[in-house]
PDB file of C-alpha atoms in Angstrom:
ATOM      1  CA  UNK A  17      22.233  40.138-251.258  1.00  0.00           C
ATOM      2  CA  UNK A  18      25.418  37.943-252.567  1.00  0.00           C
ATOM      3  CA  UNK A  19      24.726  34.140-252.069  1.00  0.00           C
ATOM      4  CA  UNK A  20      20.934  34.436-251.665  1.00  0.00           C
ATOM      5  CA  UNK A  21      18.906  32.481-254.360  1.00  0.00           C
ATOM      6  CA  UNK A  22      16.149  34.705-256.015  1.00  0.00           C
ATOM      7  CA  UNK A  23      12.948  33.665-257.462  1.00  0.00           C
ATOM      8  CA  UNK A  24      10.448  34.879-259.787  1.00  0.00           C
ATOM      9  CA  UNK A  25       6.879  33.311-259.069  1.00  0.00           C
ATOM     10  CA  UNK A  26       4.162  34.419-261.630  1.00  0.00           C
ATOM     11  CA  UNK A  27       0.575  34.141-260.667  1.00  0.00           C
ATOM     12  CA  UNK A  28       1.898  34.873-256.961  1.00  0.00           C
ATOM     13  CA  UNK A  29      -1.105  36.827-255.751  1.00  0.00           C
ATOM     14  CA  UNK A  30      -3.653  33.870-254.442  1.00  0.00           C
ATOM     15  CA  UNK A  31      -3.629  30.343-254.894  1.00  0.00           C
ATOM     16  CA  UNK A  32      -0.987  27.787-255.522  1.00  0.00           C
ATOM     17  CA  UNK A  33       1.611  30.726-256.774  1.00  0.00           C
ATOM     18  CA  UNK A  34       0.857  32.513-253.369  1.00  0.00           C
ATOM     19  CA  UNK A  35       1.926  29.317-251.512  1.00  0.00           C
ATOM     20  CA  UNK A  36       4.599  28.954-253.629  1.00  0.00           C
ATOM     21  CA  UNK A  37       5.832  32.246-253.156  1.00  0.00           C
ATOM     22  CA  UNK A  38       5.542  32.094-249.343  1.00  0.00           C
ATOM     23  CA  UNK A  39       7.074  28.509-249.254  1.00  0.00           C
ATOM     24  CA  UNK A  40      10.290  29.620-250.819  1.00  0.00           C
ATOM     25  CA  UNK A  41      10.852  32.542-249.141  1.00  0.00           C
ATOM     26  CA  UNK A  42      10.509  30.927-246.013  1.00  0.00           C
ATOM     27  CA  UNK A  43      13.352  28.603-247.342  1.00  0.00           C
ATOM     28  CA  UNK A  44      15.404  31.781-247.408  1.00  0.00           C
ATOM     29  CA  UNK A  45      14.723  32.800-250.966  1.00  0.00           C
ATOM     30  CA  UNK A  46      14.358  36.562-252.042  1.00  0.00           C
ATOM     31  CA  UNK A  47      11.035  36.577-254.171  1.00  0.00           C
ATOM     32  CA  UNK A  48       9.421  38.324-256.548  1.00  0.00           C
ATOM     33  CA  UNK A  49       5.609  38.054-256.085  1.00  0.00           C
ATOM     34  CA  UNK A  50       4.088  38.367-259.941  1.00  0.00           C
ATOM     35  CA  UNK A  51       0.716  39.370-260.253  1.00  0.00           C
ATOM     36  CA  UNK A  52      -1.448  40.330-263.296  1.00  0.00           C
ATOM     37  CA  UNK A  53      -4.216  42.696-261.792  1.00  0.00           C
ATOM     38  CA  UNK A  54      -4.416  42.190-258.054  1.00  0.00           C
ATOM     39  CA  UNK A  55      -2.121  44.451-256.967  1.00  0.00           C
ATOM     40  CA  UNK A  56      -3.581  44.406-253.042  1.00  0.00           C
ATOM     41  CA  UNK A  57      -3.440  41.217-252.820  1.00  0.00           C
ATOM     42  CA  UNK A  58       0.383  40.870-254.040  1.00  0.00           C
ATOM     43  CA  UNK A  59       1.032  43.663-251.423  1.00  0.00           C
ATOM     44  CA  UNK A  60      -0.664  41.486-248.866  1.00  0.00           C
ATOM     45  CA  UNK A  61       1.664  38.427-249.865  1.00  0.00           C
ATOM     46  CA  UNK A  62       4.671  40.699-249.613  1.00  0.00           C
ATOM     47  CA  UNK A  63       3.812  41.568-246.178  1.00  0.00           C
ATOM     48  CA  UNK A  64       3.222  38.475-245.022  1.00  0.00           C
ATOM     49  CA  UNK A  65       6.613  37.054-246.336  1.00  0.00           C
ATOM     50  CA  UNK A  66       8.086  40.183-244.715  1.00  0.00           C
ATOM     51  CA  UNK A  67       6.473  39.968-241.509  1.00  0.00           C
ATOM     52  CA  UNK A  68       7.857  36.408-241.025  1.00  0.00           C
ATOM     53  CA  UNK A  69      11.442  37.550-241.796  1.00  0.00           C
ATOM     54  CA  UNK A  70      11.512  36.878-245.600  1.00  0.00           C
ATOM     55  CA  UNK A  71      12.368  39.106-248.608  1.00  0.00           C
ATOM     56  CA  UNK A  72       9.781  40.178-251.155  1.00  0.00           C
ATOM     57  CA  UNK A  73       8.815  42.421-253.603  1.00  0.00           C
ATOM     58  CA  UNK A  74       5.793  42.496-255.869  1.00  0.00           C
ATOM     59  CA  UNK A  75       5.790  43.058-259.984  1.00  0.00           C
ATOM     60  CA  UNK A  76       2.877  43.489-262.111  1.00  0.00           C
ATOM     61  CA  UNK A  77       3.109  41.643-265.546  1.00  0.00           C
ATOM     62  CA  UNK A  78       0.867  39.750-267.944  1.00  0.00           C
ATOM     63  CA  UNK A  79       2.569  36.939-268.445  1.00  0.00           C
ATOM     64  CA  UNK A  80       1.832  36.925-272.333  1.00  0.00           C
ATOM     65  CA  UNK A  81       3.196  40.814-272.394  1.00  0.00           C
ATOM     66  CA  UNK A  82       7.116  40.023-273.221  1.00  0.00           C
ATOM     67  CA  UNK A  83       7.730  43.272-272.286  1.00  0.00           C
ATOM     68  CA  UNK A  84       6.294  43.096-269.038  1.00  0.00           C
ATOM     69  CA  UNK A  85       7.840  39.809-268.367  1.00  0.00           C
ATOM     70  CA  UNK A  86      11.379  41.287-269.072  1.00  0.00           C
ATOM     71  CA  UNK A  87      10.808  44.269-266.754  1.00  0.00           C
ATOM     72  CA  UNK A  88       9.868  41.554-263.992  1.00  0.00           C
ATOM     73  CA  UNK A  89      13.410  40.069-264.780  1.00  0.00           C
ATOM     74  CA  UNK A  90      15.079  43.620-264.858  1.00  0.00           C
ATOM     75  CA  UNK A  91      13.543  44.189-261.411  1.00  0.00           C
ATOM     76  CA  UNK A  92      14.818  40.974-260.067  1.00  0.00           C
ATOM     77  CA  UNK A  93      18.302  41.785-261.191  1.00  0.00           C
ATOM     78  CA  UNK A  94      18.381  45.548-259.782  1.00  0.00           C
ATOM     79  CA  UNK A  95      16.761  44.278-256.476  1.00  0.00           C
ATOM     80  CA  UNK A  96      18.745  41.262-255.827  1.00  0.00           C
ATOM     81  CA  UNK A  97      21.530  40.663-258.437  1.00  0.00           C
ATOM     82  CA  UNK A  98      20.071  37.972-260.582  1.00  0.00           C
ATOM     83  CA  UNK A  99      17.278  34.869-260.960  1.00  0.00           C
ATOM     84  CA  UNK A 100      18.027  31.456-259.802  1.00  0.00           C
ATOM     85  CA  UNK A 101      14.234  30.252-259.929  1.00  0.00           C
ATOM     86  CA  UNK A 102      11.542  30.908-262.438  1.00  0.00           C
ATOM     87  CA  UNK A 103       7.834  29.288-261.212  1.00  0.00           C
ATOM     88  CA  UNK A 104       5.245  30.125-263.638  1.00  0.00           C
ATOM     89  CA  UNK A 105       1.866  29.586-261.725  1.00  0.00           C
ATOM     90  CA  UNK A 106       0.073  31.924-263.602  1.00  0.00           C
ATOM     91  CA  UNK A 107      -3.131  30.438-265.277  1.00  0.00           C
ATOM     92  CA  UNK A 108      -6.451  30.880-266.657  1.00  0.00           C
ATOM     93  CA  UNK A 109      -9.292  28.341-266.619  1.00  0.00           C
ATOM     94  CA  UNK A 110     -12.658  28.559-268.466  1.00  0.00           C
ATOM     95  CA  UNK A 111     -14.656  25.337-268.503  1.00  0.00           C
ATOM     96  CA  UNK A 112     -16.875  24.465-271.444  1.00  0.00           C
ATOM     97  CA  UNK A 113     -17.736  21.694-273.634  1.00  0.00           C
ATOM     98  CA  UNK A 114     -16.339  21.883-276.874  1.00  0.00           C
ATOM     99  CA  UNK A 115     -19.290  22.617-278.810  1.00  0.00           C
ATOM    100  CA  UNK A 116     -20.190  25.488-276.771  1.00  0.00           C
ATOM    101  CA  UNK A 117     -16.546  27.154-276.240  1.00  0.00           C
ATOM    102  CA  UNK A 118     -16.414  30.592-276.936  1.00  0.00           C
ATOM    103  CA  UNK A 119     -13.743  30.982-279.030  1.00  0.00           C
ATOM    104  CA  UNK A 120     -12.574  34.334-277.142  1.00  0.00           C
ATOM    105  CA  UNK A 121     -12.348  32.216-274.003  1.00  0.00           C
ATOM    106  CA  UNK A 122      -9.877  29.849-275.846  1.00  0.00           C
ATOM    107  CA  UNK A 123      -7.809  32.599-277.265  1.00  0.00           C
ATOM    108  CA  UNK A 124      -7.484  33.948-273.659  1.00  0.00           C
ATOM    109  CA  UNK A 125      -6.682  30.912-272.493  1.00  0.00           C
ATOM    110  CA  UNK A 126      -4.096  30.508-274.725  1.00  0.00           C
ATOM    111  CA  UNK A 127      -2.718  34.016-274.421  1.00  0.00           C
ATOM    112  CA  UNK A 128      -2.015  33.176-270.473  1.00  0.00           C
ATOM    113  CA  UNK A 129      -1.382  29.119-270.586  1.00  0.00           C
ATOM    114  CA  UNK A 130       0.623  28.982-273.907  1.00  0.00           C
ATOM    115  CA  UNK A 131       2.008  31.954-274.890  1.00  0.00           C
ATOM    116  CA  UNK A 132       2.490  32.950-271.198  1.00  0.00           C
ATOM    117  CA  UNK A 133       4.268  29.982-270.597  1.00  0.00           C
ATOM    118  CA  UNK A 134       6.435  30.132-273.623  1.00  0.00           C
ATOM    119  CA  UNK A 135       7.426  33.910-272.878  1.00  0.00           C
ATOM    120  CA  UNK A 136       8.423  33.536-269.466  1.00  0.00           C
ATOM    121  CA  UNK A 137      10.596  30.477-270.273  1.00  0.00           C
ATOM    122  CA  UNK A 138      12.138  32.181-273.045  1.00  0.00           C
ATOM    123  CA  UNK A 139      13.473  35.135-270.650  1.00  0.00           C
ATOM    124  CA  UNK A 140      14.314  32.382-267.997  1.00  0.00           C
ATOM    125  CA  UNK A 141      16.300  30.588-270.818  1.00  0.00           C
ATOM    126  CA  UNK A 142      18.078  33.840-271.575  1.00  0.00           C
ATOM    127  CA  UNK A 143      18.609  35.596-267.965  1.00  0.00           C
ATOM    128  CA  UNK A 144      18.619  32.436-265.638  1.00  0.00           C
ATOM    129  CA  UNK A 145      21.722  31.966-263.314  1.00  0.00           C
ATOM    130  CA  UNK A 146      23.578  28.631-264.053  1.00  0.00           C
ATOM    131  CA  UNK A 147      22.660  25.950-261.606  1.00  0.00           C
ATOM    132  CA  UNK A 148      19.097  27.307-261.251  1.00  0.00           C
ATOM    133  CA  UNK A 149      15.468  25.883-261.618  1.00  0.00           C
ATOM    134  CA  UNK A 150      12.189  26.467-263.896  1.00  0.00           C
ATOM    135  CA  UNK A 151       9.297  24.771-262.811  1.00  0.00           C
ATOM    136  CA  UNK A 152       5.999  25.152-264.979  1.00  0.00           C
ATOM    137  CA  UNK A 153       2.421  23.940-264.269  1.00  0.00           C
ATOM    138  CA  UNK A 154       0.288  21.624-266.158  1.00  0.00           C
ATOM    139  CA  UNK A 155      -2.611  19.563-265.062  1.00  0.00           C
ATOM    140  CA  UNK A 156      -3.396  16.195-263.975  1.00  0.00           C
ATOM    141  CA  UNK A 157      -6.459  16.534-266.081  1.00  0.00           C
ATOM    142  CA  UNK A 158      -3.974  16.002-269.127  1.00  0.00           C
ATOM    143  CA  UNK A 159      -4.339  12.371-268.299  1.00  0.00           C
ATOM    144  CA  UNK A 160      -7.957  12.419-266.686  1.00  0.00           C
ATOM    145  CA  UNK A 161      -9.454  13.654-269.636  1.00  0.00           C
ATOM    146  CA  UNK A 162     -12.887  15.576-267.850  1.00  0.00           C
ATOM    147  CA  UNK A 163     -15.233  16.667-269.979  1.00  0.00           C
ATOM    148  CA  UNK A 164     -15.383  20.640-270.467  1.00  0.00           C
ATOM    149  CA  UNK A 165     -11.924  21.101-269.968  1.00  0.00           C
ATOM    150  CA  UNK A 166     -10.760  20.717-273.372  1.00  0.00           C
ATOM    151  CA  UNK A 167      -9.472  24.290-274.103  1.00  0.00           C
ATOM    152  CA  UNK A 168      -7.897  23.985-270.876  1.00  0.00           C
ATOM    153  CA  UNK A 169      -5.894  20.734-271.560  1.00  0.00           C
ATOM    154  CA  UNK A 170      -5.186  21.771-275.073  1.00  0.00           C
ATOM    155  CA  UNK A 171      -3.135  24.310-273.192  1.00  0.00           C
ATOM    156  CA  UNK A 172      -1.542  22.673-270.315  1.00  0.00           C
ATOM    157  CA  UNK A 173      -0.564  19.944-273.181  1.00  0.00           C
ATOM    158  CA  UNK A 174       1.338  22.287-274.832  1.00  0.00           C
ATOM    159  CA  UNK A 175       3.211  23.549-271.440  1.00  0.00           C
ATOM    160  CA  UNK A 176       4.553  20.125-271.086  1.00  0.00           C
ATOM    161  CA  UNK A 177       6.187  20.086-274.693  1.00  0.00           C
ATOM    162  CA  UNK A 178       7.340  23.284-273.955  1.00  0.00           C
ATOM    163  CA  UNK A 179       8.842  21.933-270.530  1.00  0.00           C
ATOM    164  CA  UNK A 180      10.450  19.087-271.731  1.00  0.00           C
ATOM    165  CA  UNK A 181      11.879  20.808-275.081  1.00  0.00           C
ATOM    166  CA  UNK A 182      13.467  23.797-272.542  1.00  0.00           C
ATOM    167  CA  UNK A 183      15.022  21.255-270.403  1.00  0.00           C
ATOM    168  CA  UNK A 184      17.040  19.575-273.151  1.00  0.00           C
ATOM    169  CA  UNK A 185      17.855  22.814-274.827  1.00  0.00           C
ATOM    170  CA  UNK A 186      19.538  24.116-271.395  1.00  0.00           C
ATOM    171  CA  UNK A 187      22.001  21.410-271.268  1.00  0.00           C
ATOM    172  CA  UNK A 188      25.562  22.230-270.142  1.00  0.00           C
ATOM    173  CA  UNK A 189      24.108  25.013-267.513  1.00  0.00           C
ATOM    174  CA  UNK A 190      22.952  23.157-264.782  1.00  0.00           C
ATOM    175  CA  UNK A 191      19.713  24.395-264.871  1.00  0.00           C
ATOM    176  CA  UNK A 192      16.653  22.011-264.155  1.00  0.00           C
ATOM    177  CA  UNK A 193      13.047  22.104-265.820  1.00  0.00           C
ATOM    178  CA  UNK A 194      10.113  20.568-264.733  1.00  0.00           C
ATOM    179  CA  UNK A 195       6.390  20.732-264.657  1.00  0.00           C
ATOM    180  CA  UNK A 196       4.046  20.216-261.700  1.00  0.00           C
ATOM    181  CA  UNK A 197       0.818  18.959-262.965  1.00  0.00           C
ATOM    182  CA  UNK A 198      -1.677  19.296-259.992  1.00  0.00           C
ATOM    183  CA  UNK A 199      -4.802  17.315-259.760  1.00  0.00           C
ATOM    184  CA  UNK A 200      -7.936  19.131-257.927  1.00  0.00           C
ATOM    185  CA  UNK A 201      -6.712  21.727-255.589  1.00  0.00           C
ATOM    186  CA  UNK A 202      -8.915  24.122-253.449  1.00  0.00           C
ATOM    187  CA  UNK A 203      -7.933  27.060-254.907  1.00  0.00           C
ATOM    188  CA  UNK A 204     -10.285  29.873-256.533  1.00  0.00           C
ATOM    189  CA  UNK A 205      -9.193  28.653-259.934  1.00  0.00           C
ATOM    190  CA  UNK A 206     -10.692  25.218-259.164  1.00  0.00           C
ATOM    191  CA  UNK A 207     -13.792  25.754-256.804  1.00  0.00           C
ATOM    192  CA  UNK A 208     -15.264  28.685-259.013  1.00  0.00           C
ATOM    193  CA  UNK A 209     -18.313  27.528-260.515  1.00  0.00           C
ATOM    194  CA  UNK A 210     -18.361  24.007-258.744  1.00  0.00           C
ATOM    195  CA  UNK A 211     -21.202  22.936-256.445  1.00  0.00           C
ATOM    196  CA  UNK A 212     -20.446  21.077-253.517  1.00  0.00           C
ATOM    197  CA  UNK A 213     -21.492  17.762-254.665  1.00  0.00           C
ATOM    198  CA  UNK A 214     -19.262  18.053-257.227  1.00  0.00           C
ATOM    199  CA  UNK A 215     -16.448  19.144-255.068  1.00  0.00           C
ATOM    200  CA  UNK A 216     -17.088  16.323-252.699  1.00  0.00           C
ATOM    201  CA  UNK A 217     -17.235  13.865-255.408  1.00  0.00           C
ATOM    202  CA  UNK A 218     -13.764  15.201-256.979  1.00  0.00           C
ATOM    203  CA  UNK A 219     -12.158  15.078-252.980  1.00  0.00           C
ATOM    204  CA  UNK A 220     -13.365  11.238-252.773  1.00  0.00           C
ATOM    205  CA  UNK A 221     -11.589  10.243-256.097  1.00  0.00           C
ATOM    206  CA  UNK A 222      -7.830   9.773-254.789  1.00  0.00           C
ATOM    207  CA  UNK A 223      -6.740   7.282-252.642  1.00  0.00           C
ATOM    208  CA  UNK A 224      -5.873  10.030-250.124  1.00  0.00           C
ATOM    209  CA  UNK A 225      -9.632  10.841-250.193  1.00  0.00           C
ATOM    210  CA  UNK A 226      -9.381  14.901-250.299  1.00  0.00           C
ATOM    211  CA  UNK A 227      -8.613  17.630-252.168  1.00  0.00           C
ATOM    212  CA  UNK A 228      -5.162  19.013-252.379  1.00  0.00           C
ATOM    213  CA  UNK A 229      -4.124  22.277-250.785  1.00  0.00           C
ATOM    214  CA  UNK A 230      -1.954  24.764-252.291  1.00  0.00           C
ATOM    215  CA  UNK A 231       0.878  23.818-249.578  1.00  0.00           C
ATOM    216  CA  UNK A 232       0.599  20.329-250.851  1.00  0.00           C
ATOM    217  CA  UNK A 233       1.781  21.709-254.195  1.00  0.00           C
ATOM    218  CA  UNK A 234       4.241  24.468-252.933  1.00  0.00           C
ATOM    219  CA  UNK A 235       5.989  21.400-251.193  1.00  0.00           C
ATOM    220  CA  UNK A 236       6.807  19.893-254.480  1.00  0.00           C
ATOM    221  CA  UNK A 237       7.963  23.054-256.323  1.00  0.00           C
ATOM    222  CA  UNK A 238      10.282  23.736-253.209  1.00  0.00           C
ATOM    223  CA  UNK A 239      11.818  20.562-253.340  1.00  0.00           C
ATOM    224  CA  UNK A 240      12.150  20.617-257.063  1.00  0.00           C
ATOM    225  CA  UNK A 241      13.824  23.831-256.879  1.00  0.00           C
ATOM    226  CA  UNK A 242      16.213  22.831-253.965  1.00  0.00           C
ATOM    227  CA  UNK A 243      19.364  21.221-253.991  1.00  0.00           C
ATOM    228  CA  UNK A 244      17.797  18.094-252.654  1.00  0.00           C
ATOM    229  CA  UNK A 245      15.521  17.761-256.065  1.00  0.00           C
ATOM    230  CA  UNK A 246      18.362  18.778-258.502  1.00  0.00           C
ATOM    231  CA  UNK A 247      18.697  15.304-260.046  1.00  0.00           C
ATOM    232  CA  UNK A 248      14.978  15.494-261.150  1.00  0.00           C
ATOM    233  CA  UNK A 249      14.832  17.286-264.762  1.00  0.00           C
ATOM    234  CA  UNK A 250      12.568  16.999-267.912  1.00  0.00           C
ATOM    235  CA  UNK A 251       9.661  15.735-266.041  1.00  0.00           C
ATOM    236  CA  UNK A 252       5.673  15.640-265.329  1.00  0.00           C
ATOM    237  CA  UNK A 253       5.257  15.683-261.749  1.00  0.00           C
ATOM    238  CA  UNK A 254       1.683  14.472-261.080  1.00  0.00           C
ATOM    239  CA  UNK A 255       0.655  16.092-257.723  1.00  0.00           C
ATOM    240  CA  UNK A 256      -2.518  14.574-257.262  1.00  0.00           C
ATOM    241  CA  UNK A 257      -2.876  12.344-254.613  1.00  0.00           C
ATOM    242  CA  UNK A 258      -2.925   9.235-256.756  1.00  0.00           C
ATOM    243  CA  UNK A 259      -6.154  10.208-258.932  1.00  0.00           C
ATOM    244  CA  UNK A 260      -4.313   9.016-262.080  1.00  0.00           C
TER     245      UNK A 260
END
């Protein structure tokens, strides 16, 4: 596998993470398809990649569990020789007004969205090969400030802070660290619990007048982790069709 780039993509069993894994594999990158609980879905992603001539293996890990995340990096190093790209697409979103938010849900979001980002970033900082890339995931709602998103936005604001600091801490290693902040994107995470009128209203908000698609976001990640995007570092890319 000498010379082949290797990527770990968390949250890769569905949605944006799946699209990122497939896109990176199509670019010739060996991909570790990280998943929390959807083993069959992750296996289908691996099958899709290999059927198209790519290289992939699945790895189960709760991103908030530092031992499971370390084991995912171990698998990548044992199977492919190292890690060049880390994309942390795992996320959890529970929507509720602040006055009604169940604090257990807040804790669950904290574990996945803040602790999980920190755990993955810490392991990447320790083990990523020089010249590599890290991409975290924020949300454009940090700027849009939609009601009911407070718990989610609190975590994603922390993600942006972690990302900016990591970019500066990795000085001298030629590693880029950026956050992608999608707007409304047609994934299960976004669509669950929304009626058609709400979805239609959100789709009309950007000047491009549609929801984002997972492939739209995967293209941004492919750019940021490839040689053509290597001058972009320490940035939050708001990929949202111009909504804000």
